[in-house]
Amino acid sequence: MVHELSICNSMIGIVREHAAGREVRTVHVRVGEMRQIVPDTLVYCWSLVTEQSELEGVELRVERIPAKIRCASCGHEGALRELAFVCTTCSGNAVDLIEGDEFLITSLELAGV
Ligand SMILES: [Zn+2]
């Protein structure tokens, strides 16, 4: 949870900067599956760190992005299963993680917009 807390603390900085004094209703974030982040914990931490600040009550919506890999040998792209970095088509292990490691604040919903 310490991890989620520090993420929320840095998110506050980003949200404040983007909101530039405007009232924020909802913050949308996109979290890759490979990130060691539990969405519910993130939402809980968000409510803790925003408590008694101007961001108190702002809803955090977390979108989970499944991990996806691409095989360098055959070009096959697919979901990463059970953390096995092996191509399911040719069994090659020269695979790259192409999705699932992101952490992005995708949008802010502002009041009265
Ligand atoms: Zn392959």
Short mmCIF file of C-alpha atoms and ligand atoms in Angstrom, two decimals:
data_model
loop_
_atom_site.label_atom_id
_atom_site.label_comp_id
_atom_site.label_asym_id
_atom_site.label_seq_id
_atom_site.Cartn_x
_atom_site.Cartn_y
_atom_site.Cartn_z
CA MET A 1 0.00 0.00 0.00
CA VAL A 2 3.01 2.27 0.49
CA HIS A 3 3.52 1.94 -3.25
CA GLU A 4 -0.03 3.08 -4.01
CA LEU A 5 0.28 5.94 -1.52
CA SER A 6 3.37 7.33 -3.19
CA ILE A 7 1.68 7.00 -6.59
CA CYS A 8 -1.34 8.92 -5.30
CA ASN A 9 0.88 11.62 -3.89
CA SER A 10 2.57 12.17 -7.23
CA MET A 11 -0.82 12.01 -8.99
CA ILE A 12 -2.06 14.87 -6.83
CA GLY A 13 0.76 17.02 -8.16
CA ILE A 14 -0.08 16.17 -11.75
CA VAL A 15 -3.82 16.66 -11.28
CA ARG A 16 -3.29 20.04 -9.60
CA GLU A 17 -1.05 21.18 -12.39
CA HIS A 18 -3.54 20.19 -15.09
CA ALA A 19 -6.59 21.44 -13.26
CA ALA A 20 -4.93 24.83 -12.79
CA GLY A 21 -7.35 25.87 -10.09
CA ARG A 22 -10.45 24.46 -11.76
CA GLU A 23 -12.71 22.07 -9.88
CA VAL A 24 -12.07 18.42 -10.74
CA ARG A 25 -14.86 15.81 -10.62
CA THR A 26 -13.20 12.62 -11.87
CA VAL A 27 -9.66 11.48 -12.61
CA HIS A 28 -9.22 8.65 -15.12
CA VAL A 29 -6.10 6.56 -14.95
CA ARG A 30 -4.91 3.63 -17.03
CA VAL A 31 -2.84 1.02 -15.23
CA GLY A 32 -1.03 -1.82 -16.95
CA GLU A 33 -1.46 -5.28 -15.51
CA MET A 34 2.30 -5.60 -15.07
CA ARG A 35 2.30 -2.75 -12.61
CA GLN A 36 2.12 -4.01 -9.07
CA ILE A 37 -0.93 -1.92 -8.40
CA VAL A 38 -4.22 -3.08 -6.93
CA PRO A 39 -6.97 -0.81 -8.33
CA ASP A 40 -9.09 -0.95 -5.17
CA THR A 41 -6.07 -0.08 -3.05
CA LEU A 42 -5.24 2.77 -5.38
CA VAL A 43 -8.76 4.17 -5.05
CA TYR A 44 -8.59 3.81 -1.27
CA CYS A 45 -5.22 5.55 -1.09
CA TRP A 46 -6.51 8.30 -3.33
CA SER A 47 -9.32 9.00 -0.87
CA LEU A 48 -6.77 9.07 1.97
CA VAL A 49 -4.29 11.45 0.37
CA THR A 50 -6.95 13.82 -0.96
CA GLU A 51 -8.76 14.02 2.35
CA GLN A 52 -9.14 17.59 3.56
CA SER A 53 -7.59 18.98 0.42
CA GLU A 54 -9.37 20.72 -2.44
CA LEU A 55 -9.36 17.33 -4.21
CA GLU A 56 -11.40 15.63 -1.51
CA GLY A 57 -14.32 13.75 -3.06
CA VAL A 58 -12.77 13.61 -6.52
CA GLU A 59 -13.51 10.21 -7.99
CA LEU A 60 -10.64 8.07 -9.25
CA ARG A 61 -11.50 5.66 -12.06
CA VAL A 62 -8.96 2.97 -12.81
CA GLU A 63 -8.83 1.19 -16.14
CA ARG A 64 -6.77 -1.99 -16.15
CA ILE A 65 -4.76 -2.73 -19.31
CA PRO A 66 -3.97 -6.42 -19.90
CA ALA A 67 -0.36 -7.32 -20.53
CA LYS A 68 0.39 -7.99 -24.19
CA ILE A 69 3.50 -9.44 -25.76
CA ARG A 70 4.93 -9.58 -29.28
CA CYS A 71 7.19 -12.35 -30.51
CA ALA A 72 10.37 -11.19 -32.24
CA SER A 73 10.63 -14.46 -34.18
CA CYS A 74 7.18 -14.80 -35.75
CA GLY A 75 5.51 -11.48 -34.98
CA HIS A 76 2.68 -13.06 -33.05
CA GLU A 77 0.96 -10.73 -30.60
CA GLY A 78 -1.04 -11.99 -27.72
CA ALA A 79 -1.98 -11.67 -24.10
CA LEU A 80 0.69 -12.49 -21.57
CA ARG A 81 -0.44 -15.50 -19.57
CA GLU A 82 0.88 -16.61 -16.23
CA LEU A 83 3.93 -14.42 -16.61
CA ALA A 84 5.42 -16.83 -19.14
CA PHE A 85 7.43 -14.82 -21.64
CA VAL A 86 7.05 -17.44 -24.34
CA CYS A 87 5.31 -17.14 -27.72
CA THR A 88 2.18 -19.29 -27.86
CA THR A 89 2.51 -19.69 -31.63
CA CYS A 90 6.16 -20.68 -32.19
CA SER A 91 7.26 -21.25 -28.57
CA GLY A 92 10.04 -18.71 -29.05
CA ASN A 93 11.11 -16.77 -26.00
CA ALA A 94 12.26 -13.60 -27.79
CA VAL A 95 9.11 -11.77 -26.81
CA ASP A 96 8.72 -8.14 -25.88
CA LEU A 97 6.16 -6.68 -23.58
CA ILE A 98 4.26 -4.18 -25.72
CA GLU A 99 1.36 -3.32 -23.43
CA GLY A 100 0.71 -3.71 -19.74
CA ASP A 101 3.44 -1.58 -18.20
CA GLU A 102 1.72 1.77 -18.47
CA PHE A 103 0.58 4.13 -15.83
CA LEU A 104 -1.18 7.13 -17.30
CA ILE A 105 -3.57 9.75 -16.16
CA THR A 106 -5.76 9.70 -19.25
CA SER A 107 -8.17 12.51 -18.48
CA LEU A 108 -9.64 14.81 -15.91
CA GLU A 109 -13.32 15.64 -15.79
CA LEU A 110 -13.78 19.17 -14.61
CA ALA A 111 -16.86 20.63 -13.02
CA GLY A 112 -19.12 22.62 -15.30
CA VAL A 113 -17.55 21.37 -18.52
ZN ZN B 1 6.49 -16.60 -32.11
#
